[in-house]
Amino acid sequence: MNANDTKKTISKCKELNTDFILVLHGGFTMGDVALTFAESNFKLGFWSVPEPTLTGDVQLNNFVSLNMSMSIAKKVRNTSKNPVSWYYGFAENKEFKQKITLTLQTLQSLKILSRSRIGLIGGLAMTFYNMEVSTTKLKSKLGVDIFNHDIHELTNRMSNQSSKNVDEEIQKILRLAKT
């Protein structure tokens, strides 16, 4: 694979709405491949498997390739904003399975969070400075929308609801709670 092949792969991944690209270093992966992936906006991981033998000549040199790919990614990508993960081990390795499972669960959670809307009722208590969260950062990092509501606003809204509407909402909640 070279940079042109990588660009085609990235285009295909965009078409498929891919959430994460995991590049397997099954041998030495060229720097232009790592660079092209690292310059993309995809959530990205590099994976290397151990050498087939521990003595004699290095056969795959894929761990060096993994290290180089991570180094390239850190030079061209803001990894604090768009991190790149690295993985090492055979697919059946316990530690590898744990790390890739955690990654996939995290990606799934981020996808769910990106469509979330949270109602914040009552605001922050005075002097609870360390509890303050930037709604702008939550929106930019996770895609979460925060809606602030004063408790007086909500109690006024509640008192203006008819008993019929309240009963209907309670029934909806109970039905959803059973599923």
Short mmCIF file of N, CA and C in Angstrom, two decimals:
data_model
loop_
_atom_site.label_atom_id
_atom_site.label_comp_id
_atom_site.label_asym_id
_atom_site.label_seq_id
_atom_site.Cartn_x
_atom_site.Cartn_y
_atom_site.Cartn_z
N MET A 1 0.85 -1.17 0.00
CA MET A 1 0.00 0.00 0.00
C MET A 1 0.89 1.24 0.00
N ASN A 2 0.46 2.26 -0.73
CA ASN A 2 1.18 3.53 -0.75
C ASN A 2 0.18 4.66 -0.47
N ALA A 3 0.64 5.90 -0.56
CA ALA A 3 -0.22 7.04 -0.24
C ALA A 3 -1.45 7.10 -1.13
N ASN A 4 -1.31 6.80 -2.42
CA ASN A 4 -2.46 6.83 -3.32
C ASN A 4 -3.50 5.78 -2.95
N ASP A 5 -3.02 4.57 -2.63
CA ASP A 5 -3.94 3.51 -2.18
C ASP A 5 -4.63 3.93 -0.89
N THR A 6 -3.88 4.57 -0.02
CA THR A 6 -4.43 5.02 1.26
C THR A 6 -5.51 6.07 1.04
N LYS A 7 -5.29 6.99 0.12
CA LYS A 7 -6.30 8.01 -0.19
C LYS A 7 -7.58 7.36 -0.71
N LYS A 8 -7.45 6.34 -1.54
CA LYS A 8 -8.63 5.61 -2.05
C LYS A 8 -9.36 4.92 -0.89
N THR A 9 -8.59 4.34 0.00
CA THR A 9 -9.17 3.67 1.16
C THR A 9 -9.93 4.67 2.03
N ILE A 10 -9.33 5.82 2.26
CA ILE A 10 -9.98 6.85 3.07
C ILE A 10 -11.26 7.33 2.40
N SER A 11 -11.24 7.50 1.08
CA SER A 11 -12.45 7.91 0.36
C SER A 11 -13.56 6.87 0.53
N LYS A 12 -13.19 5.61 0.43
CA LYS A 12 -14.17 4.53 0.60
C LYS A 12 -14.71 4.53 2.03
N CYS A 13 -13.85 4.75 2.99
CA CYS A 13 -14.29 4.81 4.39
C CYS A 13 -15.25 5.97 4.61
N LYS A 14 -15.02 7.10 3.94
CA LYS A 14 -15.94 8.23 4.04
C LYS A 14 -17.30 7.86 3.47
N GLU A 15 -17.30 7.19 2.32
CA GLU A 15 -18.56 6.75 1.70
C GLU A 15 -19.35 5.85 2.64
N LEU A 16 -18.65 5.01 3.38
CA LEU A 16 -19.29 4.03 4.26
C LEU A 16 -19.57 4.58 5.66
N ASN A 17 -19.26 5.86 5.87
CA ASN A 17 -19.43 6.49 7.19
C ASN A 17 -18.71 5.71 8.30
N THR A 18 -17.50 5.33 8.01
CA THR A 18 -16.68 4.57 8.95
C THR A 18 -16.40 5.40 10.20
N ASP A 19 -16.47 4.76 11.35
CA ASP A 19 -16.24 5.45 12.62
C ASP A 19 -14.80 5.37 13.09
N PHE A 20 -14.06 4.35 12.66
CA PHE A 20 -12.72 4.11 13.19
C PHE A 20 -11.92 3.31 12.17
N ILE A 21 -10.68 3.70 11.98
CA ILE A 21 -9.78 2.96 11.10
C ILE A 21 -8.66 2.38 11.96
N LEU A 22 -8.47 1.08 11.84
CA LEU A 22 -7.40 0.39 12.54
C LEU A 22 -6.44 -0.14 11.49
N VAL A 23 -5.23 0.40 11.47
CA VAL A 23 -4.21 0.02 10.48
C VAL A 23 -3.33 -1.07 11.08
N LEU A 24 -3.36 -2.24 10.48
CA LEU A 24 -2.54 -3.36 10.94
C LEU A 24 -1.17 -3.28 10.30
N HIS A 25 -0.16 -3.25 11.15
CA HIS A 25 1.22 -3.30 10.68
C HIS A 25 1.63 -4.78 10.66
N GLY A 26 1.33 -5.45 9.57
CA GLY A 26 1.66 -6.87 9.43
C GLY A 26 3.07 -7.06 8.91
N GLY A 27 3.70 -5.99 8.63
CA GLY A 27 5.08 -5.91 8.17
C GLY A 27 5.45 -4.45 8.31
N PHE A 28 6.43 -4.01 7.60
CA PHE A 28 6.82 -2.61 7.71
C PHE A 28 5.89 -1.76 6.85
N THR A 29 5.13 -0.87 7.47
CA THR A 29 4.22 0.03 6.77
C THR A 29 4.98 1.31 6.45
N MET A 30 4.90 1.74 5.21
CA MET A 30 5.65 2.92 4.78
C MET A 30 5.10 4.19 5.43
N GLY A 31 5.98 5.15 5.62
CA GLY A 31 5.63 6.40 6.27
C GLY A 31 4.56 7.19 5.55
N ASP A 32 4.51 7.11 4.20
CA ASP A 32 3.49 7.87 3.48
C ASP A 32 2.09 7.34 3.76
N VAL A 33 1.99 6.05 4.07
CA VAL A 33 0.70 5.46 4.43
C VAL A 33 0.26 6.01 5.79
N ALA A 34 1.16 5.95 6.76
CA ALA A 34 0.85 6.46 8.10
C ALA A 34 0.52 7.95 8.04
N LEU A 35 1.28 8.70 7.27
CA LEU A 35 1.06 10.14 7.15
C LEU A 35 -0.33 10.44 6.59
N THR A 36 -0.71 9.72 5.54
CA THR A 36 -2.00 9.97 4.89
C THR A 36 -3.15 9.63 5.84
N PHE A 37 -3.04 8.50 6.54
CA PHE A 37 -4.08 8.18 7.53
C PHE A 37 -4.11 9.22 8.64
N ALA A 38 -2.95 9.62 9.13
CA ALA A 38 -2.88 10.57 10.24
C ALA A 38 -3.44 11.94 9.86
N GLU A 39 -3.33 12.31 8.60
CA GLU A 39 -3.86 13.60 8.15
C GLU A 39 -5.38 13.57 7.96
N SER A 40 -5.97 12.39 7.98
CA SER A 40 -7.43 12.29 7.83
C SER A 40 -8.11 12.69 9.14
N ASN A 41 -9.42 12.86 9.07
CA ASN A 41 -10.18 13.22 10.27
C ASN A 41 -10.72 12.01 11.01
N PHE A 42 -10.39 10.83 10.55
CA PHE A 42 -10.93 9.62 11.17
C PHE A 42 -10.33 9.37 12.55
N LYS A 43 -11.12 8.75 13.40
CA LYS A 43 -10.57 8.19 14.63
C LYS A 43 -9.67 7.05 14.17
N LEU A 44 -8.48 6.94 14.74
CA LEU A 44 -7.44 6.12 14.14
C LEU A 44 -6.68 5.32 15.17
N GLY A 45 -6.31 4.11 14.76
CA GLY A 45 -5.45 3.27 15.58
C GLY A 45 -4.44 2.55 14.72
N PHE A 46 -3.27 2.29 15.28
CA PHE A 46 -2.23 1.50 14.61
C PHE A 46 -2.00 0.25 15.45
N TRP A 47 -1.90 -0.90 14.76
CA TRP A 47 -1.80 -2.18 15.45
C TRP A 47 -0.62 -2.97 14.90
N SER A 48 0.14 -3.54 15.80
CA SER A 48 1.28 -4.37 15.44
C SER A 48 1.18 -5.71 16.17
N VAL A 49 1.54 -6.77 15.48
CA VAL A 49 1.59 -8.09 16.10
C VAL A 49 3.05 -8.45 16.38
N PRO A 50 3.30 -9.34 17.33
CA PRO A 50 4.68 -9.72 17.64
C PRO A 50 5.36 -10.42 16.46
N GLU A 51 6.68 -10.37 16.47
CA GLU A 51 7.47 -11.09 15.48
C GLU A 51 7.20 -12.59 15.61
N PRO A 52 7.24 -13.33 14.50
CA PRO A 52 6.98 -14.77 14.58
C PRO A 52 8.05 -15.54 15.36
N THR A 53 9.27 -15.02 15.40
CA THR A 53 10.32 -15.67 16.18
C THR A 53 11.04 -14.62 17.01
N LEU A 54 11.60 -15.05 18.11
CA LEU A 54 12.31 -14.12 19.00
C LEU A 54 13.82 -14.18 18.83
N THR A 55 14.30 -15.02 17.93
CA THR A 55 15.74 -15.12 17.69
C THR A 55 16.00 -14.98 16.20
N GLY A 56 17.23 -14.67 15.86
CA GLY A 56 17.60 -14.53 14.46
C GLY A 56 17.22 -13.16 13.92
N ASP A 57 17.15 -13.07 12.60
CA ASP A 57 16.83 -11.81 11.93
C ASP A 57 15.40 -11.36 12.23
N VAL A 58 15.23 -10.04 12.29
CA VAL A 58 13.88 -9.48 12.42
C VAL A 58 13.16 -9.75 11.11
N GLN A 59 11.99 -10.36 11.18
CA GLN A 59 11.30 -10.76 9.97
C GLN A 59 10.27 -9.74 9.50
N LEU A 60 9.49 -9.19 10.41
CA LEU A 60 8.42 -8.28 10.01
C LEU A 60 8.75 -6.81 10.23
N ASN A 61 9.48 -6.53 11.28
CA ASN A 61 9.85 -5.16 11.63
C ASN A 61 8.62 -4.28 11.85
N ASN A 62 7.52 -4.90 12.23
CA ASN A 62 6.27 -4.15 12.35
C ASN A 62 6.17 -3.31 13.63
N PHE A 63 6.88 -3.69 14.69
CA PHE A 63 6.85 -2.87 15.89
C PHE A 63 7.55 -1.53 15.65
N VAL A 64 8.65 -1.57 14.91
CA VAL A 64 9.34 -0.33 14.52
C VAL A 64 8.41 0.51 13.66
N SER A 65 7.68 -0.14 12.77
CA SER A 65 6.73 0.55 11.91
C SER A 65 5.62 1.20 12.73
N LEU A 66 5.13 0.48 13.73
CA LEU A 66 4.11 1.03 14.63
C LEU A 66 4.63 2.28 15.33
N ASN A 67 5.84 2.20 15.85
CA ASN A 67 6.46 3.32 16.53
C ASN A 67 6.61 4.52 15.58
N MET A 68 7.06 4.25 14.35
CA MET A 68 7.22 5.32 13.37
C MET A 68 5.87 5.95 13.03
N SER A 69 4.84 5.12 12.86
CA SER A 69 3.51 5.64 12.52
C SER A 69 2.97 6.54 13.62
N MET A 70 3.16 6.14 14.87
CA MET A 70 2.71 6.98 15.98
C MET A 70 3.48 8.30 16.01
N SER A 71 4.76 8.24 15.71
CA SER A 71 5.59 9.45 15.68
C SER A 71 5.13 10.40 14.57
N ILE A 72 4.85 9.84 13.41
CA ILE A 72 4.35 10.65 12.28
C ILE A 72 3.01 11.28 12.65
N ALA A 73 2.13 10.49 13.23
CA ALA A 73 0.80 11.00 13.59
C ALA A 73 0.92 12.18 14.56
N LYS A 74 1.82 12.09 15.51
CA LYS A 74 1.98 13.17 16.50
C LYS A 74 2.52 14.45 15.86
N LYS A 75 3.22 14.32 14.74
CA LYS A 75 3.77 15.51 14.07
C LYS A 75 2.72 16.23 13.23
N VAL A 76 1.74 15.50 12.69
CA VAL A 76 0.81 16.12 11.74
C VAL A 76 -0.62 16.23 12.27
N ARG A 77 -0.86 15.72 13.44
CA ARG A 77 -2.22 15.66 13.96
C ARG A 77 -2.23 16.19 15.39
N ASN A 78 -3.24 16.95 15.71
CA ASN A 78 -3.41 17.43 17.08
C ASN A 78 -3.97 16.25 17.89
N THR A 79 -3.07 15.47 18.48
CA THR A 79 -3.50 14.24 19.14
C THR A 79 -4.23 14.48 20.47
N SER A 80 -4.16 15.70 20.99
CA SER A 80 -4.97 15.97 22.18
C SER A 80 -6.44 16.16 21.78
N LYS A 81 -6.66 16.62 20.56
CA LYS A 81 -8.03 16.79 20.06
C LYS A 81 -8.49 15.56 19.28
N ASN A 82 -7.60 14.97 18.50
CA ASN A 82 -7.90 13.79 17.70
C ASN A 82 -6.86 12.71 18.00
N PRO A 83 -7.05 12.01 19.11
CA PRO A 83 -6.03 11.04 19.52
C PRO A 83 -5.88 9.87 18.55
N VAL A 84 -4.72 9.27 18.60
CA VAL A 84 -4.42 8.05 17.85
C VAL A 84 -4.04 7.00 18.88
N SER A 85 -4.65 5.83 18.78
CA SER A 85 -4.36 4.75 19.72
C SER A 85 -3.40 3.76 19.08
N TRP A 86 -2.64 3.07 19.90
CA TRP A 86 -1.79 2.01 19.37
C TRP A 86 -2.11 0.72 20.11
N TYR A 87 -1.96 -0.37 19.38
CA TYR A 87 -2.31 -1.70 19.87
C TYR A 87 -1.17 -2.64 19.54
N TYR A 88 -0.92 -3.57 20.45
CA TYR A 88 0.15 -4.54 20.22
C TYR A 88 -0.32 -5.90 20.72
N GLY A 89 -0.14 -6.90 19.91
CA GLY A 89 -0.47 -8.26 20.33
C GLY A 89 -1.25 -8.99 19.26
N PHE A 90 -1.26 -10.31 19.40
CA PHE A 90 -2.08 -11.12 18.50
C PHE A 90 -3.55 -10.92 18.83
N ALA A 91 -4.41 -11.17 17.86
CA ALA A 91 -5.85 -10.93 18.04
C ALA A 91 -6.43 -11.71 19.21
N GLU A 92 -5.88 -12.89 19.49
CA GLU A 92 -6.42 -13.70 20.60
C GLU A 92 -5.79 -13.35 21.95
N ASN A 93 -4.85 -12.41 21.96
CA ASN A 93 -4.18 -11.99 23.19
C ASN A 93 -5.16 -11.26 24.11
N LYS A 94 -5.15 -11.63 25.40
CA LYS A 94 -6.09 -11.07 26.38
C LYS A 94 -6.00 -9.55 26.46
N GLU A 95 -4.78 -9.01 26.57
CA GLU A 95 -4.61 -7.56 26.69
C GLU A 95 -5.07 -6.83 25.43
N PHE A 96 -4.77 -7.42 24.26
CA PHE A 96 -5.22 -6.80 23.01
C PHE A 96 -6.75 -6.77 22.97
N LYS A 97 -7.38 -7.89 23.29
CA LYS A 97 -8.84 -7.96 23.28
C LYS A 97 -9.45 -6.93 24.22
N GLN A 98 -8.86 -6.78 25.40
CA GLN A 98 -9.38 -5.81 26.37
C GLN A 98 -9.28 -4.39 25.82
N LYS A 99 -8.14 -4.06 25.24
CA LYS A 99 -7.94 -2.69 24.75
C LYS A 99 -8.83 -2.39 23.55
N ILE A 100 -8.92 -3.32 22.60
CA ILE A 100 -9.74 -3.06 21.41
C ILE A 100 -11.22 -3.03 21.78
N THR A 101 -11.62 -3.88 22.74
CA THR A 101 -13.01 -3.87 23.20
C THR A 101 -13.34 -2.54 23.86
N LEU A 102 -12.45 -2.05 24.71
CA LEU A 102 -12.65 -0.76 25.36
C LEU A 102 -12.74 0.36 24.32
N THR A 103 -11.87 0.31 23.32
CA THR A 103 -11.90 1.31 22.25
C THR A 103 -13.25 1.30 21.54
N LEU A 104 -13.72 0.12 21.16
CA LEU A 104 -14.98 0.02 20.42
C LEU A 104 -16.17 0.45 21.28
N GLN A 105 -16.14 0.11 22.55
CA GLN A 105 -17.21 0.56 23.46
C GLN A 105 -17.18 2.08 23.61
N THR A 106 -15.99 2.64 23.70
CA THR A 106 -15.85 4.09 23.81
C THR A 106 -16.37 4.78 22.56
N LEU A 107 -16.01 4.25 21.39
CA LEU A 107 -16.50 4.82 20.13
C LEU A 107 -18.02 4.77 20.05
N GLN A 108 -18.59 3.65 20.49
CA GLN A 108 -20.04 3.52 20.49
C GLN A 108 -20.67 4.55 21.44
N SER A 109 -20.08 4.72 22.60
CA SER A 109 -20.59 5.70 23.57
C SER A 109 -20.49 7.12 23.02
N LEU A 110 -19.37 7.44 22.39
CA LEU A 110 -19.20 8.77 21.80
C LEU A 110 -20.24 9.03 20.72
N LYS A 111 -20.55 8.02 19.95
CA LYS A 111 -21.56 8.17 18.89
C LYS A 111 -22.93 8.44 19.50
N ILE A 112 -23.25 7.72 20.56
CA ILE A 112 -24.53 7.94 21.25
C ILE A 112 -24.55 9.32 21.89
N LEU A 113 -23.47 9.70 22.56
CA LEU A 113 -23.40 11.01 23.21
C LEU A 113 -23.54 12.15 22.21
N SER A 114 -23.03 11.95 21.00
CA SER A 114 -23.05 13.04 20.02
C SER A 114 -24.46 13.46 19.64
N ARG A 115 -25.43 12.65 19.98
CA ARG A 115 -26.83 12.99 19.69
C ARG A 115 -27.60 13.32 20.97
N SER A 116 -26.89 13.50 22.07
CA SER A 116 -27.55 13.67 23.36
C SER A 116 -27.93 15.12 23.62
N ARG A 117 -29.00 15.25 24.35
CA ARG A 117 -29.46 16.55 24.82
C ARG A 117 -29.68 16.42 26.32
N ILE A 118 -29.06 17.29 27.08
CA ILE A 118 -29.13 17.22 28.54
C ILE A 118 -29.77 18.49 29.07
N GLY A 119 -30.75 18.32 29.93
CA GLY A 119 -31.37 19.46 30.59
C GLY A 119 -30.73 19.67 31.95
N LEU A 120 -30.19 20.84 32.16
CA LEU A 120 -29.55 21.18 33.43
C LEU A 120 -30.53 22.04 34.22
N ILE A 121 -30.96 21.51 35.35
CA ILE A 121 -31.98 22.19 36.15
C ILE A 121 -31.34 22.83 37.38
N GLY A 122 -31.58 24.12 37.53
CA GLY A 122 -31.17 24.80 38.74
C GLY A 122 -29.80 25.43 38.73
N GLY A 123 -28.96 25.06 37.81
CA GLY A 123 -27.65 25.68 37.74
C GLY A 123 -26.70 25.18 38.81
N LEU A 124 -25.61 25.87 38.94
CA LEU A 124 -24.54 25.50 39.85
C LEU A 124 -24.69 26.25 41.17
N ALA A 125 -24.54 25.53 42.27
CA ALA A 125 -24.62 26.17 43.59
C ALA A 125 -23.44 27.12 43.77
N MET A 126 -23.69 28.19 44.51
CA MET A 126 -22.63 29.18 44.73
C MET A 126 -21.42 28.53 45.37
N THR A 127 -20.26 28.94 44.96
CA THR A 127 -18.93 28.51 45.41
C THR A 127 -18.55 27.09 45.00
N PHE A 128 -19.35 26.43 44.18
CA PHE A 128 -18.99 25.10 43.69
C PHE A 128 -18.21 25.25 42.38
N TYR A 129 -17.14 26.02 42.43
CA TYR A 129 -16.39 26.39 41.23
C TYR A 129 -15.83 25.18 40.49
N ASN A 130 -15.35 24.21 41.22
CA ASN A 130 -14.73 23.05 40.57
C ASN A 130 -15.75 22.13 39.91
N MET A 131 -17.02 22.41 40.05
CA MET A 131 -18.07 21.59 39.44
C MET A 131 -18.54 22.16 38.10
N GLU A 132 -18.03 23.34 37.76
CA GLU A 132 -18.48 23.99 36.54
C GLU A 132 -17.95 23.26 35.31
N VAL A 133 -18.83 23.07 34.33
CA VAL A 133 -18.48 22.39 33.09
C VAL A 133 -18.79 23.34 31.93
N SER A 134 -17.89 23.42 31.00
CA SER A 134 -18.10 24.29 29.84
C SER A 134 -19.03 23.60 28.84
N THR A 135 -20.20 24.21 28.64
CA THR A 135 -21.14 23.64 27.67
C THR A 135 -20.58 23.74 26.25
N THR A 136 -19.76 24.74 26.00
CA THR A 136 -19.12 24.89 24.69
C THR A 136 -18.16 23.74 24.43
N LYS A 137 -17.37 23.38 25.45
CA LYS A 137 -16.44 22.26 25.29
C LYS A 137 -17.18 20.94 25.12
N LEU A 138 -18.25 20.75 25.88
CA LEU A 138 -19.04 19.52 25.73
C LEU A 138 -19.59 19.40 24.31
N LYS A 139 -20.05 20.51 23.77
CA LYS A 139 -20.59 20.50 22.41
C LYS A 139 -19.48 20.22 21.40
N SER A 140 -18.34 20.88 21.53
CA SER A 140 -17.28 20.71 20.54
C SER A 140 -16.59 19.35 20.65
N LYS A 141 -16.42 18.84 21.86
CA LYS A 141 -15.71 17.56 22.03
C LYS A 141 -16.61 16.35 21.86
N LEU A 142 -17.84 16.44 22.36
CA LEU A 142 -18.71 15.27 22.37
C LEU A 142 -19.99 15.43 21.56
N GLY A 143 -20.30 16.65 21.16
CA GLY A 143 -21.53 16.87 20.40
C GLY A 143 -22.77 16.93 21.29
N VAL A 144 -22.58 17.12 22.58
CA VAL A 144 -23.69 17.13 23.54
C VAL A 144 -24.25 18.54 23.66
N ASP A 145 -25.57 18.64 23.60
CA ASP A 145 -26.24 19.93 23.80
C ASP A 145 -26.73 20.01 25.24
N ILE A 146 -26.45 21.12 25.91
CA ILE A 146 -26.90 21.35 27.28
C ILE A 146 -27.91 22.49 27.26
N PHE A 147 -29.06 22.25 27.88
CA PHE A 147 -30.10 23.26 27.96
C PHE A 147 -30.31 23.60 29.43
N ASN A 148 -30.09 24.86 29.77
CA ASN A 148 -30.24 25.32 31.16
C ASN A 148 -31.68 25.73 31.43
N HIS A 149 -32.20 25.27 32.57
CA HIS A 149 -33.56 25.62 32.98
C HIS A 149 -33.54 26.04 34.44
N ASP A 150 -34.12 27.16 34.71
CA ASP A 150 -34.27 27.64 36.08
C ASP A 150 -35.38 26.82 36.74
N ILE A 151 -35.22 26.51 38.01
CA ILE A 151 -36.21 25.70 38.73
C ILE A 151 -37.57 26.40 38.76
N HIS A 152 -37.59 27.73 38.83
CA HIS A 152 -38.86 28.47 38.84
C HIS A 152 -39.58 28.33 37.50
N GLU A 153 -38.81 28.37 36.43
CA GLU A 153 -39.39 28.16 35.10
C GLU A 153 -40.08 26.80 35.03
N LEU A 154 -39.41 25.77 35.55
CA LEU A 154 -39.98 24.42 35.49
C LEU A 154 -41.19 24.25 36.38
N THR A 155 -41.15 24.81 37.59
CA THR A 155 -42.32 24.67 38.46
C THR A 155 -43.52 25.42 37.88
N ASN A 156 -43.28 26.55 37.22
CA ASN A 156 -44.38 27.26 36.53
C ASN A 156 -44.94 26.41 35.40
N ARG A 157 -44.07 25.78 34.63
CA ARG A 157 -44.53 24.92 33.54
C ARG A 157 -45.33 23.73 34.09
N MET A 158 -44.84 23.15 35.18
CA MET A 158 -45.52 21.99 35.75
C MET A 158 -46.92 22.36 36.23
N SER A 159 -47.05 23.49 36.88
CA SER A 159 -48.36 23.88 37.41
C SER A 159 -49.35 24.21 36.30
N ASN A 160 -48.87 24.47 35.09
CA ASN A 160 -49.76 24.78 33.97
C ASN A 160 -50.16 23.55 33.16
N GLN A 161 -49.74 22.36 33.57
CA GLN A 161 -50.08 21.14 32.84
C GLN A 161 -51.42 20.59 33.32
N SER A 162 -52.17 20.06 32.37
CA SER A 162 -53.44 19.42 32.74
C SER A 162 -53.17 18.03 33.30
N SER A 163 -54.08 17.56 34.13
CA SER A 163 -53.94 16.21 34.70
C SER A 163 -53.90 15.16 33.60
N LYS A 164 -54.67 15.38 32.54
CA LYS A 164 -54.71 14.43 31.42
C LYS A 164 -53.32 14.31 30.78
N ASN A 165 -52.68 15.44 30.49
CA ASN A 165 -51.33 15.42 29.90
C ASN A 165 -50.32 14.73 30.81
N VAL A 166 -50.41 15.01 32.10
CA VAL A 166 -49.49 14.41 33.07
C VAL A 166 -49.68 12.89 33.09
N ASP A 167 -50.95 12.44 33.14
CA ASP A 167 -51.23 11.00 33.15
C ASP A 167 -50.73 10.32 31.88
N GLU A 168 -50.91 10.97 30.73
CA GLU A 168 -50.42 10.40 29.46
C GLU A 168 -48.90 10.25 29.46
N GLU A 169 -48.21 11.25 29.97
CA GLU A 169 -46.74 11.18 30.02
C GLU A 169 -46.27 10.09 30.98
N ILE A 170 -46.96 9.96 32.10
CA ILE A 170 -46.60 8.90 33.06
C ILE A 170 -46.76 7.54 32.40
N GLN A 171 -47.83 7.34 31.66
CA GLN A 171 -48.05 6.06 30.98
C GLN A 171 -46.97 5.79 29.93
N LYS A 172 -46.56 6.82 29.20
CA LYS A 172 -45.47 6.66 28.22
C LYS A 172 -44.18 6.22 28.91
N ILE A 173 -43.87 6.88 30.01
CA ILE A 173 -42.65 6.55 30.75
C ILE A 173 -42.70 5.12 31.26
N LEU A 174 -43.85 4.71 31.80
CA LEU A 174 -43.98 3.35 32.31
C LEU A 174 -43.84 2.31 31.20
N ARG A 175 -44.42 2.60 30.03
CA ARG A 175 -44.29 1.67 28.89
C ARG A 175 -42.83 1.55 28.46
N LEU A 176 -42.14 2.68 28.38
CA LEU A 176 -40.73 2.66 27.97
C LEU A 176 -39.85 1.98 29.01
N ALA A 177 -40.21 2.11 30.27
CA ALA A 177 -39.42 1.50 31.34
C ALA A 177 -39.47 -0.02 31.28
N LYS A 178 -40.54 -0.57 30.72
CA LYS A 178 -40.69 -2.02 30.62
C LYS A 178 -39.88 -2.61 29.48
N THR A 179 -39.51 -1.77 28.49
CA THR A 179 -38.76 -2.31 27.33
C THR A 179 -37.29 -2.31 27.53
#
